[in-house]
Coordinates of C-alpha atoms in Angstrom, one line a residue:
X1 CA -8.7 -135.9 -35.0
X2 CA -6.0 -138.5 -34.2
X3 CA -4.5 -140.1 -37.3
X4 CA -4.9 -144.1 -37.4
X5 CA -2.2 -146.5 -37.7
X6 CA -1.4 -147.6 -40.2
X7 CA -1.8 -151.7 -40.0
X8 CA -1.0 -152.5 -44.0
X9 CA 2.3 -154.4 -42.6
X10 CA -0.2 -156.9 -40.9
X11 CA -2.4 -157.0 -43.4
X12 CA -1.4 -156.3 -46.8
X13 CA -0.3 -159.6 -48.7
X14 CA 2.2 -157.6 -50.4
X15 CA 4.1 -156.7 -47.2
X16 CA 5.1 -160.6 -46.9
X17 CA 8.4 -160.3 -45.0
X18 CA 11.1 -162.0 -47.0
X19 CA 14.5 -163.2 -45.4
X20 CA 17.6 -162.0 -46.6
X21 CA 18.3 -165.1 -48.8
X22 CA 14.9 -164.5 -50.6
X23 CA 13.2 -167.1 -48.6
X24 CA 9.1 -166.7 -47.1
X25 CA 9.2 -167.1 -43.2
X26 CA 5.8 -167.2 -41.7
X27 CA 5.2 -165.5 -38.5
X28 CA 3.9 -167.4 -35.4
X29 CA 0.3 -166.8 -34.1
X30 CA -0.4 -165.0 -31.1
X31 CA -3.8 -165.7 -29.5
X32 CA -2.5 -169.2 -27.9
X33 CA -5.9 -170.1 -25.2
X34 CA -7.3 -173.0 -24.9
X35 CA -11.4 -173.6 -23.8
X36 CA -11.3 -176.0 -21.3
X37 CA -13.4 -176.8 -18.1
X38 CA -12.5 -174.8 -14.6
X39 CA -10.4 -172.2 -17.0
X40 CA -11.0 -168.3 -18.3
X41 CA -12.8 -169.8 -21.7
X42 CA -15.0 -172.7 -20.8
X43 CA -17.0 -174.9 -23.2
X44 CA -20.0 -173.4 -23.5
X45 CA -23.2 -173.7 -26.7
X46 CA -23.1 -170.4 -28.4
X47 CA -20.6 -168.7 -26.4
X48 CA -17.7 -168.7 -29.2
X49 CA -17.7 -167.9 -32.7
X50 CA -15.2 -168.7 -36.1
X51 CA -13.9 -166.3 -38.5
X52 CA -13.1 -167.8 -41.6
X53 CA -11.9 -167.9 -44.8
X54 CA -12.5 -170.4 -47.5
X55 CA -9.7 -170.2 -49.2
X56 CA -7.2 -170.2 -46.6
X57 CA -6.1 -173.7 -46.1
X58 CA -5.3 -172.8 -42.4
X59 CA -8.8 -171.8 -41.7
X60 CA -9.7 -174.9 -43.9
X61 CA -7.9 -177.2 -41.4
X62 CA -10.7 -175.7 -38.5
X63 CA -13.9 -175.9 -40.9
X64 CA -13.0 -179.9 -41.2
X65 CA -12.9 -180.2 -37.7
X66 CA -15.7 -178.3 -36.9
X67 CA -17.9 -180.3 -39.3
X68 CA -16.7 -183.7 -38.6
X69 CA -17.2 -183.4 -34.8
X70 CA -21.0 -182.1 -35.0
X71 CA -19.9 -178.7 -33.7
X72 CA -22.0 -176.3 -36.1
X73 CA -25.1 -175.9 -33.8
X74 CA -22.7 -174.6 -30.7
X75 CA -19.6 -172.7 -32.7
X76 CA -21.6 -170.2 -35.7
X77 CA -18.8 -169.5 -38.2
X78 CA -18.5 -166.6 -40.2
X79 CA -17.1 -166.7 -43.7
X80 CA -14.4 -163.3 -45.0
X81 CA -14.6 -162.6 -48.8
X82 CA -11.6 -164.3 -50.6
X83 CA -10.6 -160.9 -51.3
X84 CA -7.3 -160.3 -49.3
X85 CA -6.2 -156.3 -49.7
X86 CA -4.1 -153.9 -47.8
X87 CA -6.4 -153.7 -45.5
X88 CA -6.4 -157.9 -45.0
X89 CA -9.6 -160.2 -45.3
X90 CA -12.5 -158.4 -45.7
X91 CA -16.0 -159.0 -44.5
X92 CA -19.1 -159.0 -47.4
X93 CA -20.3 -155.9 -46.0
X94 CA -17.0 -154.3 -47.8
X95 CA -16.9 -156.8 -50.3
X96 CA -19.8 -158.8 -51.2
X97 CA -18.1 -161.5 -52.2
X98 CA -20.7 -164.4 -53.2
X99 CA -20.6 -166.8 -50.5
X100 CA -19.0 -164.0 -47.8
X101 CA -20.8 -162.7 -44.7
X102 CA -20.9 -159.7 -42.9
X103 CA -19.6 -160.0 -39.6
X104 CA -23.2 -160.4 -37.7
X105 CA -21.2 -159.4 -33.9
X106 CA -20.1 -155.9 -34.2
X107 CA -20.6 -155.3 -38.6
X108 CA -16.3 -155.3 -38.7
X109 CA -15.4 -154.2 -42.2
X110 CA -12.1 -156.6 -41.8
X111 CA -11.0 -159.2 -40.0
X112 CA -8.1 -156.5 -38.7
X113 CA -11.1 -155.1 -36.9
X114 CA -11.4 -157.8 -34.3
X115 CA -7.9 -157.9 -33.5
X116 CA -7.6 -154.4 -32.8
X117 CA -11.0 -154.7 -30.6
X118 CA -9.0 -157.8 -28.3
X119 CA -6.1 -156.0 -28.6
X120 CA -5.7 -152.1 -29.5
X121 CA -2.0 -152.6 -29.4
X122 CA -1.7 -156.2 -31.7
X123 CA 0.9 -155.8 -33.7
X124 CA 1.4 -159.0 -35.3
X125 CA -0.2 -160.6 -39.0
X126 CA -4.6 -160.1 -39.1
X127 CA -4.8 -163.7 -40.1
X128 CA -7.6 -166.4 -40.3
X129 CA -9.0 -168.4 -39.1
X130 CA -10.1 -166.7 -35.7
X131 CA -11.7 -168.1 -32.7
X132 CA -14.0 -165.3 -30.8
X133 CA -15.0 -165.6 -27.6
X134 CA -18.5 -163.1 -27.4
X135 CA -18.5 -163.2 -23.5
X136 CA -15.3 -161.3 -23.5
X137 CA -14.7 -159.8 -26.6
X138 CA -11.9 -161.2 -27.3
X139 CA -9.6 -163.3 -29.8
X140 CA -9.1 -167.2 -27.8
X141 CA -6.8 -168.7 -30.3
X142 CA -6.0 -167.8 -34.2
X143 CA -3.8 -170.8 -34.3
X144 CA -5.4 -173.5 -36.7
X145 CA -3.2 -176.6 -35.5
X146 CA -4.8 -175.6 -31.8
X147 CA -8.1 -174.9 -33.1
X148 CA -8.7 -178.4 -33.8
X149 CA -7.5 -179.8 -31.1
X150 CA -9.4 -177.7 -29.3
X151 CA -12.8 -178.6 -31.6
X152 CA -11.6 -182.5 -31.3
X153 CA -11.9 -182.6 -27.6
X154 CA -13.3 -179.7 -25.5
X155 CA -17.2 -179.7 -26.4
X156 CA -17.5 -183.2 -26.0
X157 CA -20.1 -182.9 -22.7
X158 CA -22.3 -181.0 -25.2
X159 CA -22.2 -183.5 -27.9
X160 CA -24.4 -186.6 -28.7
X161 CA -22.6 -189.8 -28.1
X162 CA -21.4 -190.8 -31.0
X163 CA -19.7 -187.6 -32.0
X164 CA -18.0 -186.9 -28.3
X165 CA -16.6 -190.6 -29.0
X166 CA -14.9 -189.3 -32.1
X167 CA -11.0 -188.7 -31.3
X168 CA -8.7 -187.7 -34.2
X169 CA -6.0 -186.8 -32.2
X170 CA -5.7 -190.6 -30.3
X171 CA -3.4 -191.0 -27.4
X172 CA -1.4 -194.2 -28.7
X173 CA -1.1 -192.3 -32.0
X174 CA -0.3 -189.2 -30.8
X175 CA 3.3 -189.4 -31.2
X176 CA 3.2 -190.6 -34.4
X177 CA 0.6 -188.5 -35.7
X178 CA 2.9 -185.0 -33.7
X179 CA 5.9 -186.7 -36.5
X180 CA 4.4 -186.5 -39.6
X181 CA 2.7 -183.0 -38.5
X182 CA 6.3 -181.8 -38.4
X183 CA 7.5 -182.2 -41.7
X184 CA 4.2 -181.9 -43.4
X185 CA 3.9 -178.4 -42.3
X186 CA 7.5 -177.3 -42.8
X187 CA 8.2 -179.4 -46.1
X188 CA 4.3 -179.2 -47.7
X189 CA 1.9 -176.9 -46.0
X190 CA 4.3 -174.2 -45.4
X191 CA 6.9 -175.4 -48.2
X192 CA 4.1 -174.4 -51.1
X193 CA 4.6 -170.9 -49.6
X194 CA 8.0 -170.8 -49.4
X195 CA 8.5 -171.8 -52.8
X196 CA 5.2 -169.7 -54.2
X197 CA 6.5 -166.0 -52.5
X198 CA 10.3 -167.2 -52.8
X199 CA 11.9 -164.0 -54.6
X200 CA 15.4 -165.3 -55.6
X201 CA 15.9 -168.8 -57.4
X202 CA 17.8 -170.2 -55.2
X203 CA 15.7 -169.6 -52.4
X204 CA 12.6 -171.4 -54.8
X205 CA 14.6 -174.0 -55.9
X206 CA 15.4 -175.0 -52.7
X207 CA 11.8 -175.1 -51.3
X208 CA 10.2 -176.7 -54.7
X209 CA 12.6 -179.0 -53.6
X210 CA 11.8 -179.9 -50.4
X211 CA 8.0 -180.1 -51.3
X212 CA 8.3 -182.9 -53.8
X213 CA 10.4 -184.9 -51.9
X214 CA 7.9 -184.7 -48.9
X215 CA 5.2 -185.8 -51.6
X216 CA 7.6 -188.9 -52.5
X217 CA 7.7 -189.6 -49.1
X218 CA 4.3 -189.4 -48.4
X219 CA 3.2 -191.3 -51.6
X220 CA 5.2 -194.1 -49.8
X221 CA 3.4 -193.7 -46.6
X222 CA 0.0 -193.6 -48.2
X223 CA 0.8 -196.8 -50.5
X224 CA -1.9 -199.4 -50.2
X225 CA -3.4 -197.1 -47.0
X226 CA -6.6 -195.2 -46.6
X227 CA -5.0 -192.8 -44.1
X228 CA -1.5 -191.6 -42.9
X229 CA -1.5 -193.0 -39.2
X230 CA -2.8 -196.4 -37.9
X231 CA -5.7 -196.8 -40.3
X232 CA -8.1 -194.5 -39.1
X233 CA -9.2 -190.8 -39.6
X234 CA -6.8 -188.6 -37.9
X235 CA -5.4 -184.5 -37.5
X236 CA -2.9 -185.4 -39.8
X237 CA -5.3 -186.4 -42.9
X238 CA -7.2 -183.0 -41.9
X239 CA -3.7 -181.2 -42.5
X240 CA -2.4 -182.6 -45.4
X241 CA -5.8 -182.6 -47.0
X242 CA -6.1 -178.5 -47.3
X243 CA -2.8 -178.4 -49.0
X244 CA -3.5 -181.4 -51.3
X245 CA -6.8 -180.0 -52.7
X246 CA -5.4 -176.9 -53.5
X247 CA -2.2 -178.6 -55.1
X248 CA -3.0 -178.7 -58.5
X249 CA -6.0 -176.2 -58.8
X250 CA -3.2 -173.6 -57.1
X251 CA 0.1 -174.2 -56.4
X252 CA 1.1 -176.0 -59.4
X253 CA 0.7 -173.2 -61.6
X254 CA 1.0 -170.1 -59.1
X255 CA 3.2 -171.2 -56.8
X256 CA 5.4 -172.7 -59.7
X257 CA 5.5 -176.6 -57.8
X258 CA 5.1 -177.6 -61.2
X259 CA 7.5 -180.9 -60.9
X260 CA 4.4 -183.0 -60.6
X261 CA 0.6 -182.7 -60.3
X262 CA -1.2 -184.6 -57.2
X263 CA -3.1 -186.1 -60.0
X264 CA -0.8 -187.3 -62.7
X265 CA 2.3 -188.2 -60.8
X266 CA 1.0 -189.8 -56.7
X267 CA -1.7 -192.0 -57.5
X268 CA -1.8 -192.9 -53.6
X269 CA -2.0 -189.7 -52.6
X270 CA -4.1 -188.6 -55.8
X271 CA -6.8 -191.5 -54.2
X272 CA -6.3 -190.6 -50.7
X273 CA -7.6 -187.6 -51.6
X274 CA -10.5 -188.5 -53.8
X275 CA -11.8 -190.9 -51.2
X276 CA -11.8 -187.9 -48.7
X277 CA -13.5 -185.3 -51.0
X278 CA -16.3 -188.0 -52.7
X279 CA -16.7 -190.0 -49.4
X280 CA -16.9 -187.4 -46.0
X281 CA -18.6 -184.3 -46.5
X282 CA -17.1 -182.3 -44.3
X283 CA -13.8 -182.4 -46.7
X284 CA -16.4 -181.8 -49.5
X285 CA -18.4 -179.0 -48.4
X286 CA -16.1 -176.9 -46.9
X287 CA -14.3 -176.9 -49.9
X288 CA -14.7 -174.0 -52.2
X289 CA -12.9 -174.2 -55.7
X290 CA -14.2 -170.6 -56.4
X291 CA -13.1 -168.7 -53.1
X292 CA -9.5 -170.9 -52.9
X293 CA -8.8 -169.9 -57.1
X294 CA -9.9 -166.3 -56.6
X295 CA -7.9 -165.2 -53.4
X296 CA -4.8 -166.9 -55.2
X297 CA -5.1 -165.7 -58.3
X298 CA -6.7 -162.2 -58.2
X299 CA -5.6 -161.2 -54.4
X300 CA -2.3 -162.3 -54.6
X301 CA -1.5 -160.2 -57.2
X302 CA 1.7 -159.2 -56.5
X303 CA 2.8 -162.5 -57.8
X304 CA -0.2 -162.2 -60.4
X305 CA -0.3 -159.0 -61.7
X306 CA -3.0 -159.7 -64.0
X307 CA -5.2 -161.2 -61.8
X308 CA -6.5 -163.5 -64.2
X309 CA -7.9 -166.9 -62.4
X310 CA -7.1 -170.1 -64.6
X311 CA -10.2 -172.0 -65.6
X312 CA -8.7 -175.4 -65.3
X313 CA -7.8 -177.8 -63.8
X314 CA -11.3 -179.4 -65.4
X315 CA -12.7 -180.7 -63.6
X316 CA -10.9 -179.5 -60.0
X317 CA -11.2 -182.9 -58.6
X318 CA -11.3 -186.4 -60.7
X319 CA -14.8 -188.2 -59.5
X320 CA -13.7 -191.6 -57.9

């Protein structure tokens, strides 16, 4: 019998590749397609399927989009258990997880499964969220930021009228919207990690750094505003927002960004956020305190051996 590969380098949480200074680098996704009219993946009811988790804020980012546009009737998702091991994200019908599902197309045990099915010969990270094309069998795009562009704009023909006329990625604001994107994700969305897995000092003090003072800066930009760009609902709330919620339930106390919570020390942001959690349901109920505290606290555990999960913050976000 032929040995299997072993695959723990692309799945295993512990296996994080660190630079040489100490410093988290994450790796770019692979699966880059787009579903568009007149190309290999066209828009289609039915034909495509998510792979999720609910604590990964990338994933997040899709499960926002998804709900906000009126897509849940024509993309089925399917949620992993929060569980990350060597073997990466694993499906309920390994670990039943409340709130997980088995994987209803072809009963994967992990989410490594599906990669390996597209591609035999992947060799990069088995990461979340995944979008599954069941005419092919294959992996269309695991990158979240093209996810929802993807979910903002492709299905419209199959939507009602007043959710095809929802745009959160606006022309005239794109460029401003493609600005803040760049340093969010760097200094905030990606800068949690790299001060979180950061295995020298220097290397954390010079991320926790960079997170706060993208904080202050968005605090300024969110000063007297409802949203970040030109007053209206865009991509770049939906980005921000899976980092933010996770701020001070998380990252605070894992990740060690302990300068300042979201709620004691932005009150714009701290509101920004509130407003988006109490008033829009699909930042509400595709949030999961329990799924986002566990896979931090008890999967990550080689930054928490114990694998205790913290009770507070109480509650996990302030009622408006």
């Amino acid at each position: 019998m032929t040995a299997q590969k072993d695959t723990t380098e692309q799945s295993d949480p512990a296996k994080f590749k660190l630079e040489a200074d100490g410093s988290f680098k994450r790796v770019d996704t692979v699966f880059r397609d787009f579903i568009e009219k007149g190309g290999r993946f066209e828009p289609q009811a039915d034909r495509y399927h998510l792979y999720v988790s609910l604590a990964c804020p990338w994933a997040h980012r899709t499960l926002i989009a998804r709900k906000l546009k009126g897509l849940e009737d024509i993309i089925p998702v399917t949620i992993v258990s929060p569980m990350l091991g060597p073997q990466g994200w694993p499906f309920a019908s390994v670990d039943p997880f409340p709130g997980a599902d088995v994987d209803p197309l072809y009963n994967s045990e992990h989410i490594k499964d599906l990669y390996l099915k597209a591609d035999p010969e992947y060799s990069a990270r088995f990461s979340v969220p995944v979008l599954w094309d069941k005419q092919n069998h294959t992996v269309v795009n695991n990158e979240s930021s093209e996810i929802i562009r993807i979910f903002n704009s492709a299905f419209n023909d199959l939507l009602p009228p007043e959710k095809a006329a929802l745009d959160f990625y606006p022309t005239d604001l794109r460029s401003e919207i493609d600005a803040i994107n760049e340093w969010v994700y760097s200094d905030i969305n990606n800068g949690v990690y790299r001060a979180g897995v950061a295995n020298t000092q220097s290397a954390y003090e010079k991320a926790v750094h960079e997170v706060f003072a993208a904080l202050d800066k968005v605090e300024a930009i969110l000063t007297g505003k409802d949203y970040l760009v030109g007053d209206q609902l865009t991509e770049a709330d939906v980005r921000l927002y899976v980092t933010a919620i996770r701020f001070d339930p998380v990252y605070v106390g894992l990740f060690k960004c302990n300068i300042r919570t979201i709620r004691d020390g932005y009150p714009a942001i701290h509101k920004w956020l509130q407003k988006l959690y109490w008033n829009n349901d699909a930042f509400k109920a595709t949030t999961d305190f329990e799924h986002i505290k566990t896979h931090y606290y008890a999967a990550l555990s080689f930054i928490n051996p114990t694998k205790i999960v913290p009770v507070g913050p109480v509650p996990h976000i302030i009622p408006l």
